[in-house]
CSV table of C-alpha atoms in Angstrom, one decimal:
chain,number,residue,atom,x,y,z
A,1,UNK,CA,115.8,37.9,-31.4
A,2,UNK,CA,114.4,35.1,-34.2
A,3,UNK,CA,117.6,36.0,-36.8
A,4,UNK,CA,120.3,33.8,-36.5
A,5,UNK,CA,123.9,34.9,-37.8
A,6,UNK,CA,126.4,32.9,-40.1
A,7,UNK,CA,128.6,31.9,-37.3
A,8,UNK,CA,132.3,30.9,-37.5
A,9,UNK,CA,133.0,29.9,-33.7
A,10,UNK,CA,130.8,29.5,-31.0
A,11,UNK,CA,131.8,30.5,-27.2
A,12,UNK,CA,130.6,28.5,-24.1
A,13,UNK,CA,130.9,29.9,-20.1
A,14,UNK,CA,131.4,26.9,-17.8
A,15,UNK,CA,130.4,27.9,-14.4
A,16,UNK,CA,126.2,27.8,-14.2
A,17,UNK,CA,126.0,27.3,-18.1
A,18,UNK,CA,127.5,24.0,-19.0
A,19,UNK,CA,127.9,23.1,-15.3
A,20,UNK,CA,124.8,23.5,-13.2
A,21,UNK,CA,126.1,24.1,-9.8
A,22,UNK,CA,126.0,26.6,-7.1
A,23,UNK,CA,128.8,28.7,-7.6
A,24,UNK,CA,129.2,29.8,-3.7
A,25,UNK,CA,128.9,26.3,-2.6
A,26,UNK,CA,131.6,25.2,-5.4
A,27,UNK,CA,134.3,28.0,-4.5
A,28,UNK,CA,133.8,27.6,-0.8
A,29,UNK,CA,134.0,23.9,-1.7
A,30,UNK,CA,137.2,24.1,-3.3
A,31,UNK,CA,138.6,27.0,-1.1
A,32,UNK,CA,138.2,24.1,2.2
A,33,UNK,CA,139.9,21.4,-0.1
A,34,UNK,CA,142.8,23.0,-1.1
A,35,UNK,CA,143.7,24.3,2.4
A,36,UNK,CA,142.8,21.0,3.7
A,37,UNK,CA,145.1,19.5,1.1
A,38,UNK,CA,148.1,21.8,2.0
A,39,UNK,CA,147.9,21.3,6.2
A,40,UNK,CA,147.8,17.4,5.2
A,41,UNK,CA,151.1,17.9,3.3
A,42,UNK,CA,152.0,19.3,7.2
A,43,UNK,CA,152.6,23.1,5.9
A,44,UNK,CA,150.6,25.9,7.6
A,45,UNK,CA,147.3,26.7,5.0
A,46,UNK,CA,147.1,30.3,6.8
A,47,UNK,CA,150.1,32.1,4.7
A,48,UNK,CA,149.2,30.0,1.7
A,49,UNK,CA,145.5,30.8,1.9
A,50,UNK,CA,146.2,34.5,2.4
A,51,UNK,CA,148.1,34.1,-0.8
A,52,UNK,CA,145.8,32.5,-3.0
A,53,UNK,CA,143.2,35.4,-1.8
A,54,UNK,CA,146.3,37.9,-2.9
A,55,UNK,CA,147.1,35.9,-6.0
A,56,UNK,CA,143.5,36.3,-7.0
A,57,UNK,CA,143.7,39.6,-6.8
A,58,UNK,CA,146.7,40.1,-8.8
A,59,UNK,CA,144.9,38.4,-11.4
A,60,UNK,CA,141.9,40.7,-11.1
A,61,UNK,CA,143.9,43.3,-12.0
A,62,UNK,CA,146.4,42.3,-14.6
A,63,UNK,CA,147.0,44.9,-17.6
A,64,UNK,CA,147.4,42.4,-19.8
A,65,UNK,CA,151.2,42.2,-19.7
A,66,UNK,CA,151.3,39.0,-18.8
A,67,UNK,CA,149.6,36.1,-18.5
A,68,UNK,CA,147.2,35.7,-15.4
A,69,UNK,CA,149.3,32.9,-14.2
A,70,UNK,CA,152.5,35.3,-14.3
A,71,UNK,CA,150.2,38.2,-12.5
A,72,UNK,CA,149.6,35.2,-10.0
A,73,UNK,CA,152.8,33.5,-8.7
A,74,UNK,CA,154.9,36.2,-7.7
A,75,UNK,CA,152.5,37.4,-5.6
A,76,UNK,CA,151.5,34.2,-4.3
A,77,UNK,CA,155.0,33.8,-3.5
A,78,UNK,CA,155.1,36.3,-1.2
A,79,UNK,CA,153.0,34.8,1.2
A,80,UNK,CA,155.0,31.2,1.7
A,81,UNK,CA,158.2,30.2,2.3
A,82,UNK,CA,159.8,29.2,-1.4
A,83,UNK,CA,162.4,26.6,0.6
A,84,UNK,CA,159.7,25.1,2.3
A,85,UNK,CA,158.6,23.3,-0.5
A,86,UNK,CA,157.8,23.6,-4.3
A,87,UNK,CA,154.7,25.4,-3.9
A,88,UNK,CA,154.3,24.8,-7.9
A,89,UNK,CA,154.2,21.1,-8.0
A,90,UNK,CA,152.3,20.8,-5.3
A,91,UNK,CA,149.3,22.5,-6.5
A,92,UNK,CA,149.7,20.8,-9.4
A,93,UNK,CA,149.5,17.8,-7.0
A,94,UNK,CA,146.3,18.7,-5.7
A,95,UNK,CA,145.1,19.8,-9.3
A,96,UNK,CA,145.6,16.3,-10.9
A,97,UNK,CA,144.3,14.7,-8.1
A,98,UNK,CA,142.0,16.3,-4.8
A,99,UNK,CA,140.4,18.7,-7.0
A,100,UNK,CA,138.7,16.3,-8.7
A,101,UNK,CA,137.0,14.3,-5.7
A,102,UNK,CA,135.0,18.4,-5.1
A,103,UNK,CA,132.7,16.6,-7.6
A,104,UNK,CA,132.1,13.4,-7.0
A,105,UNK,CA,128.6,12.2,-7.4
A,106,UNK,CA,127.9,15.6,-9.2
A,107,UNK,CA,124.8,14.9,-11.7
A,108,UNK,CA,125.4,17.1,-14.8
A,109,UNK,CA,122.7,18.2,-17.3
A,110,UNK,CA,122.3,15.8,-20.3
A,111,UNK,CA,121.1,17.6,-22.6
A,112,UNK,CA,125.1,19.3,-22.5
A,113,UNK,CA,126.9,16.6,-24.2
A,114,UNK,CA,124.1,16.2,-26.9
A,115,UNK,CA,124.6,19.8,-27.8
A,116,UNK,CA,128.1,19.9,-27.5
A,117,UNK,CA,128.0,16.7,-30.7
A,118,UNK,CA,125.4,18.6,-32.5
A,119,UNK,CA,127.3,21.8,-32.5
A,120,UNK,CA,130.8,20.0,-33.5
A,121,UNK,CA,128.8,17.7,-36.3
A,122,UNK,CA,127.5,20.7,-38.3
A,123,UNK,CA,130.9,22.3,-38.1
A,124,UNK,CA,131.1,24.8,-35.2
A,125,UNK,CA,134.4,25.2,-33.6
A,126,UNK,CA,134.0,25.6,-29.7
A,127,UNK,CA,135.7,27.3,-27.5
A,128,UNK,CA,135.6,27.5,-23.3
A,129,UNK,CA,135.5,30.7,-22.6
A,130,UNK,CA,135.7,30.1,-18.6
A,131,UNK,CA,136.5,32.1,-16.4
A,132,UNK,CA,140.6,32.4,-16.5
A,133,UNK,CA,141.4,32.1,-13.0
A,134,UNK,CA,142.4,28.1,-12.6
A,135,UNK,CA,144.7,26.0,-14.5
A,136,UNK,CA,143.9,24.1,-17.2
A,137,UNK,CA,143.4,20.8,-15.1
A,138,UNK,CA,141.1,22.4,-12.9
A,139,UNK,CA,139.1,23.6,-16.1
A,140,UNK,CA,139.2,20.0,-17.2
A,141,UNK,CA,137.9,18.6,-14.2
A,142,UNK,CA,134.6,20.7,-14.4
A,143,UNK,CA,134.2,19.6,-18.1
A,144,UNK,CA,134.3,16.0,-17.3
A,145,UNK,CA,131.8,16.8,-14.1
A,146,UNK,CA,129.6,18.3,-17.0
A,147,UNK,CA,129.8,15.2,-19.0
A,148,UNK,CA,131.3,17.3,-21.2
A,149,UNK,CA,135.0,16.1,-23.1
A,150,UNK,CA,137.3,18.5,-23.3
A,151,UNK,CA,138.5,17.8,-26.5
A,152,UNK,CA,135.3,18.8,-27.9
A,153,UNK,CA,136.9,23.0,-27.5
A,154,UNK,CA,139.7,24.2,-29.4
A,155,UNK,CA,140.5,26.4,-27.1
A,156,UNK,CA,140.0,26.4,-23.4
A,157,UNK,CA,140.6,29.8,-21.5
A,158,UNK,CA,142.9,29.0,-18.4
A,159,UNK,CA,145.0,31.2,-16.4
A,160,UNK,CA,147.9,30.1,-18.4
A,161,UNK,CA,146.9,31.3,-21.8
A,162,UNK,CA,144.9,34.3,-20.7
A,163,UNK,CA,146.4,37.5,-19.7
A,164,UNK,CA,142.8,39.4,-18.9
A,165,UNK,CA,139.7,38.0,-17.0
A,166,UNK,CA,135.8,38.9,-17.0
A,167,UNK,CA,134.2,41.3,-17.5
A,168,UNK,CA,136.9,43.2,-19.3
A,169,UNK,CA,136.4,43.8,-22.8
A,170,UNK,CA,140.6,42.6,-23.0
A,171,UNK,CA,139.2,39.1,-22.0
A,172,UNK,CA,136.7,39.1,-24.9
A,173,UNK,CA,139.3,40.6,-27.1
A,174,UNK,CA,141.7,38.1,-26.2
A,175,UNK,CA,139.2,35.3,-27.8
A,176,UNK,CA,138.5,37.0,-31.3
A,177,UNK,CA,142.6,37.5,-31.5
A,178,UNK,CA,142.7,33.7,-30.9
A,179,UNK,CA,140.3,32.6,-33.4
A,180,UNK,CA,140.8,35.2,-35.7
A,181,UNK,CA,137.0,36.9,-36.3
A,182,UNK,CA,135.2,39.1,-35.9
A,183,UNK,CA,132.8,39.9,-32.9
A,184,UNK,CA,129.5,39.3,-35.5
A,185,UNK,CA,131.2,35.7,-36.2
A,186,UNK,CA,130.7,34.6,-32.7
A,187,UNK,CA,128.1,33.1,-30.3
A,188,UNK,CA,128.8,33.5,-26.7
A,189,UNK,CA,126.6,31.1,-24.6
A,190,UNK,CA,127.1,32.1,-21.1
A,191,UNK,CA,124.7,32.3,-17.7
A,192,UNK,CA,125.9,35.8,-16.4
A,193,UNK,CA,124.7,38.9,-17.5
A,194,UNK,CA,127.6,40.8,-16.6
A,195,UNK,CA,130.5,38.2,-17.0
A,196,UNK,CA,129.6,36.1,-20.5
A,197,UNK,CA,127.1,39.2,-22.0
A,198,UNK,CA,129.9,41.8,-21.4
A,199,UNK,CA,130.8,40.2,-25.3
A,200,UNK,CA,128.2,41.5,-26.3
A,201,UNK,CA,130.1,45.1,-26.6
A,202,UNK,CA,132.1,43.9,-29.2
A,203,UNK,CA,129.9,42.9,-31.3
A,204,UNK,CA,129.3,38.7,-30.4
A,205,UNK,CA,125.7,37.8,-30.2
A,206,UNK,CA,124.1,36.0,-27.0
A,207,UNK,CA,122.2,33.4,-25.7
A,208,UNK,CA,121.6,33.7,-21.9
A,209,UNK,CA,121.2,30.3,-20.4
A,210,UNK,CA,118.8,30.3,-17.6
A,211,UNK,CA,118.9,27.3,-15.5
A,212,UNK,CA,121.5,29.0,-13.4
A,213,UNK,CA,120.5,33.1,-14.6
A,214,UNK,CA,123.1,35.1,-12.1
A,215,UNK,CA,122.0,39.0,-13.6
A,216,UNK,CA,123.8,41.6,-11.5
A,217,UNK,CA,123.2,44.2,-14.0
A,218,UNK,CA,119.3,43.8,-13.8
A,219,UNK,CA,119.3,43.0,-17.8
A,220,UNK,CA,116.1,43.5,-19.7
A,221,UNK,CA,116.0,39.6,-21.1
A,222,UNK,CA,113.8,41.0,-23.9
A,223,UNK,CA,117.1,42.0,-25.4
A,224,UNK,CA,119.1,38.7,-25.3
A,225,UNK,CA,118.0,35.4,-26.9
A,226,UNK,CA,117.4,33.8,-23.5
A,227,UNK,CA,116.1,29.9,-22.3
A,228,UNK,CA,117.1,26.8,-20.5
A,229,UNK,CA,119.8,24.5,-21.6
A,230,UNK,CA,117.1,22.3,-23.1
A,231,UNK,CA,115.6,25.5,-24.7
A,232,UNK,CA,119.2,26.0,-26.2
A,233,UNK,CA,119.3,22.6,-27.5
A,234,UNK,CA,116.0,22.9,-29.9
A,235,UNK,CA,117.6,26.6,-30.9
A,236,UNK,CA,121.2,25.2,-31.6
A,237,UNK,CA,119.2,22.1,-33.6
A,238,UNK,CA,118.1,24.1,-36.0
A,239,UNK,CA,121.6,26.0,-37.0
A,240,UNK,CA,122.4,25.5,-40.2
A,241,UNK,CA,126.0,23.9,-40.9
A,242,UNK,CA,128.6,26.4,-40.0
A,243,UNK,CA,129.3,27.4,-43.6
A,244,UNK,CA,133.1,29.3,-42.9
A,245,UNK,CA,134.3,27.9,-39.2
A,246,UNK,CA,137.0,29.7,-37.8
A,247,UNK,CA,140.8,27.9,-38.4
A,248,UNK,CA,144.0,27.8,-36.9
A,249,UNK,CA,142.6,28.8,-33.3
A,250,UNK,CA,145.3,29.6,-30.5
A,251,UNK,CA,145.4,27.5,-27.7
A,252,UNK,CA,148.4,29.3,-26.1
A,253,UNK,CA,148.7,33.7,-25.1
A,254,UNK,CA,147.7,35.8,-27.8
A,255,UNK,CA,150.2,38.9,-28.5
A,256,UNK,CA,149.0,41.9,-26.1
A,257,UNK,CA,149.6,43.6,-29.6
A,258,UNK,CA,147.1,41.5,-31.5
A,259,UNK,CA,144.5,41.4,-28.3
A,260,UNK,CA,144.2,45.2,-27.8
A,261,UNK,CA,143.8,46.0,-32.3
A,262,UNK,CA,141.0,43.6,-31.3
A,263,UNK,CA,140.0,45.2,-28.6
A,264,UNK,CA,139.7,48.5,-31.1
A,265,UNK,CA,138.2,47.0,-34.2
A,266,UNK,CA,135.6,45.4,-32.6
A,267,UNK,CA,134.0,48.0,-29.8
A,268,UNK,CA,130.5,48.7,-31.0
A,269,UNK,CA,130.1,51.5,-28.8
A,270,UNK,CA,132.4,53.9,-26.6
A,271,UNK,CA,133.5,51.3,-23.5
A,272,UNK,CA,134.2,52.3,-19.8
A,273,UNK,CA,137.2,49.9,-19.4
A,274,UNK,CA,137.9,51.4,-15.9
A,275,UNK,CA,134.7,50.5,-14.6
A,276,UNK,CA,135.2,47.3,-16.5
A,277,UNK,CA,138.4,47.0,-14.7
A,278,UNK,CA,136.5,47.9,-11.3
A,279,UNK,CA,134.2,45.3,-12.1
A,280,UNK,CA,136.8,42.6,-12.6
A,281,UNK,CA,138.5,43.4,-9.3
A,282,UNK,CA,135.0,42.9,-7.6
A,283,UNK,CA,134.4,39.4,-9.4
A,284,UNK,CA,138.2,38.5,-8.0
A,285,UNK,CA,137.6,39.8,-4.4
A,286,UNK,CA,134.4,38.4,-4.1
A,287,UNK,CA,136.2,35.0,-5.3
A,288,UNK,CA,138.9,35.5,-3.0
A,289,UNK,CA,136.6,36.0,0.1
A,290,UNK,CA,135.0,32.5,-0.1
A,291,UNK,CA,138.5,31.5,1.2
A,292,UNK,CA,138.5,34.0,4.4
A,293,UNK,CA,138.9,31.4,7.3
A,294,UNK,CA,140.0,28.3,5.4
A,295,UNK,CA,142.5,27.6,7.1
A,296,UNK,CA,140.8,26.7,10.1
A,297,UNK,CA,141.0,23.6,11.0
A,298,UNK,CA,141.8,22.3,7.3
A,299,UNK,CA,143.8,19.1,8.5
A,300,UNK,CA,140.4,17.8,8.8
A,301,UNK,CA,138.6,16.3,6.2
A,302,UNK,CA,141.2,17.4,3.4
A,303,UNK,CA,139.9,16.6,0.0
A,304,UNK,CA,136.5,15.9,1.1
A,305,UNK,CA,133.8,16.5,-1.2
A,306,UNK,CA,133.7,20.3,-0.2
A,307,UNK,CA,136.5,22.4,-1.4
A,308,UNK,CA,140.5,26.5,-6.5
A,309,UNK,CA,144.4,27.6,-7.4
A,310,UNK,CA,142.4,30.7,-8.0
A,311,UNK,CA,138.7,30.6,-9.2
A,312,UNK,CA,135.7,32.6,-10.4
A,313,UNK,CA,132.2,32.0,-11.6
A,314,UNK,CA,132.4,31.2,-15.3
């Protein structure tokens, strides 16, 4: 695992790899804020809650069609009353503002910002390649709690701009389309075997950050570059300048089009996308139960510092 590739564009998880938290404590964290949010707007958190857990779902199992945020809404929809209020602005309400307070006094990991510069001053572009389940200013949020800036990516995967979560090779896809390589011209940095390694089928090489390992495939670490955050540090130190980075990097939806030819050129082996697609629907489900109950007695303690529109690990 000692050769390093020419890289054009290096790829970075969020959730447990830039951002050392506990993801169960952070989605049951966020699930409590949000519904705590909506009953102190004076509107009933049950039906909204049992449509974020339904919204989540939808976006589990998008085709690719559409964006995640268009899988979302409709079905969120369904589950509130549209003259009520506009649902829209006021998650983006609680976006801008509550969902940041989730991590106050949060201590991130030094040694993230430093590698963040070093990457960026030799050349690399970056891009988040977070789970695509929240908007952006949720994503942005979790940066800054990293001490990371968010200008330092190119492109930040949100639900907005993403039509495919993890693990589905379509989400991966989605990224190469975006910056225009090739799976050997990218490094995916990532703390979950399944979720951020699942890159690895189309051809992106690995480094398996191991403050926060989550491995429910049982992955034989012998055959992933693996270490801590501060391990990663020395190893990213020691790339050479990125001699031909990646330009002219979406920010916005790839083409479906352009997402599944890179879907095809890039498959280094025969892929099982309906078990990836299984395995995506877990991953949402299991995000959607850290909600069950939210509602509860959520005009309490709304926006207290335990609290997503619809988030994942990564």
């Amino acid at each position: 695992m000692d050769n390093q590739r020419a890289y054009r564009a290096i790829c970075f998880d969020l959730d447990g790899t830039l951002l050392p938290m506990d993801i169960d404590e952070f989605m049951n964290a966020y699930f409590r804020a949000i519904a705590g949010f909506v009953a102190s707007r004076g509107f009933d958190p049950e039906p909204f809650m049992a449509g974020l857990k339904a919204g989540t779902a939808a976006m589990g199992a998008n085709d690719g069609s559409c964006t995640n945020a268009e899988a979302f809404w409709p079905v969120m929809m369904g589950y509130v009353d549209p003259a009520e209020t506009d649902w829209h602005a006021l998650a983006e309400e609680f976006y801008a503002t509550e969902f940041g307070r989730i991590g106050d006094g949060f201590q991130g990991n030094p040694a993230v910002p430093r590698v963040l510069d070093a990457l960026a001053a030799k050349g690399y572009p970056l891009v988040l390649a977070t789970m695509p389940m929240f908007p952006l200013p949720a994503v942005e949020w979790r940066l800054k709690w990293a001490g990371a800036d968010p200008a330092a990516f190119t492109r930040l995967t949100n639900y907005e701009n993403s039509r495919s979560i993890k693990p589905k090779p379509a989400y991966f896809a989605e990224q190469l389309a975006a910056t225009g390589l090739r799976g050997a011209d990218v490094l995916m940095v990532g703390n979950n075997t399944l979720e951020d390694m699942a890159f690895l089928d189309l051809g992106a090489d690995g480094y398996l950050v191991t403050d926060c390992l989550l491995d429910p495939v049982g992955l034989d670490l012998s055959t992933v570059r693996h270490g801590s955050m501060a391990d990663f540090e020395a190893w990213a130190a020691a790339l050479p300048p990125c001699a031909s980075p990646a330009e002219g990097i979406a920010t916005g939806p790839v083409d479906a089009a352009a997402m599944q030819a890179a879907l095809e050129q890039n498959a280094v082996r025969p892929l099982d996308l309906a078990k990836a697609d299984a395995q995506a629907a877990a991953v949402a489900a299991d995000a959607a139960a850290h909600g069950a109950g939210s509602g509860e007695g959520a005009g309490a303690g709304a926006g207290a510092n335990d609290g997503t529109a619809a988030g994942a690990e990564g």
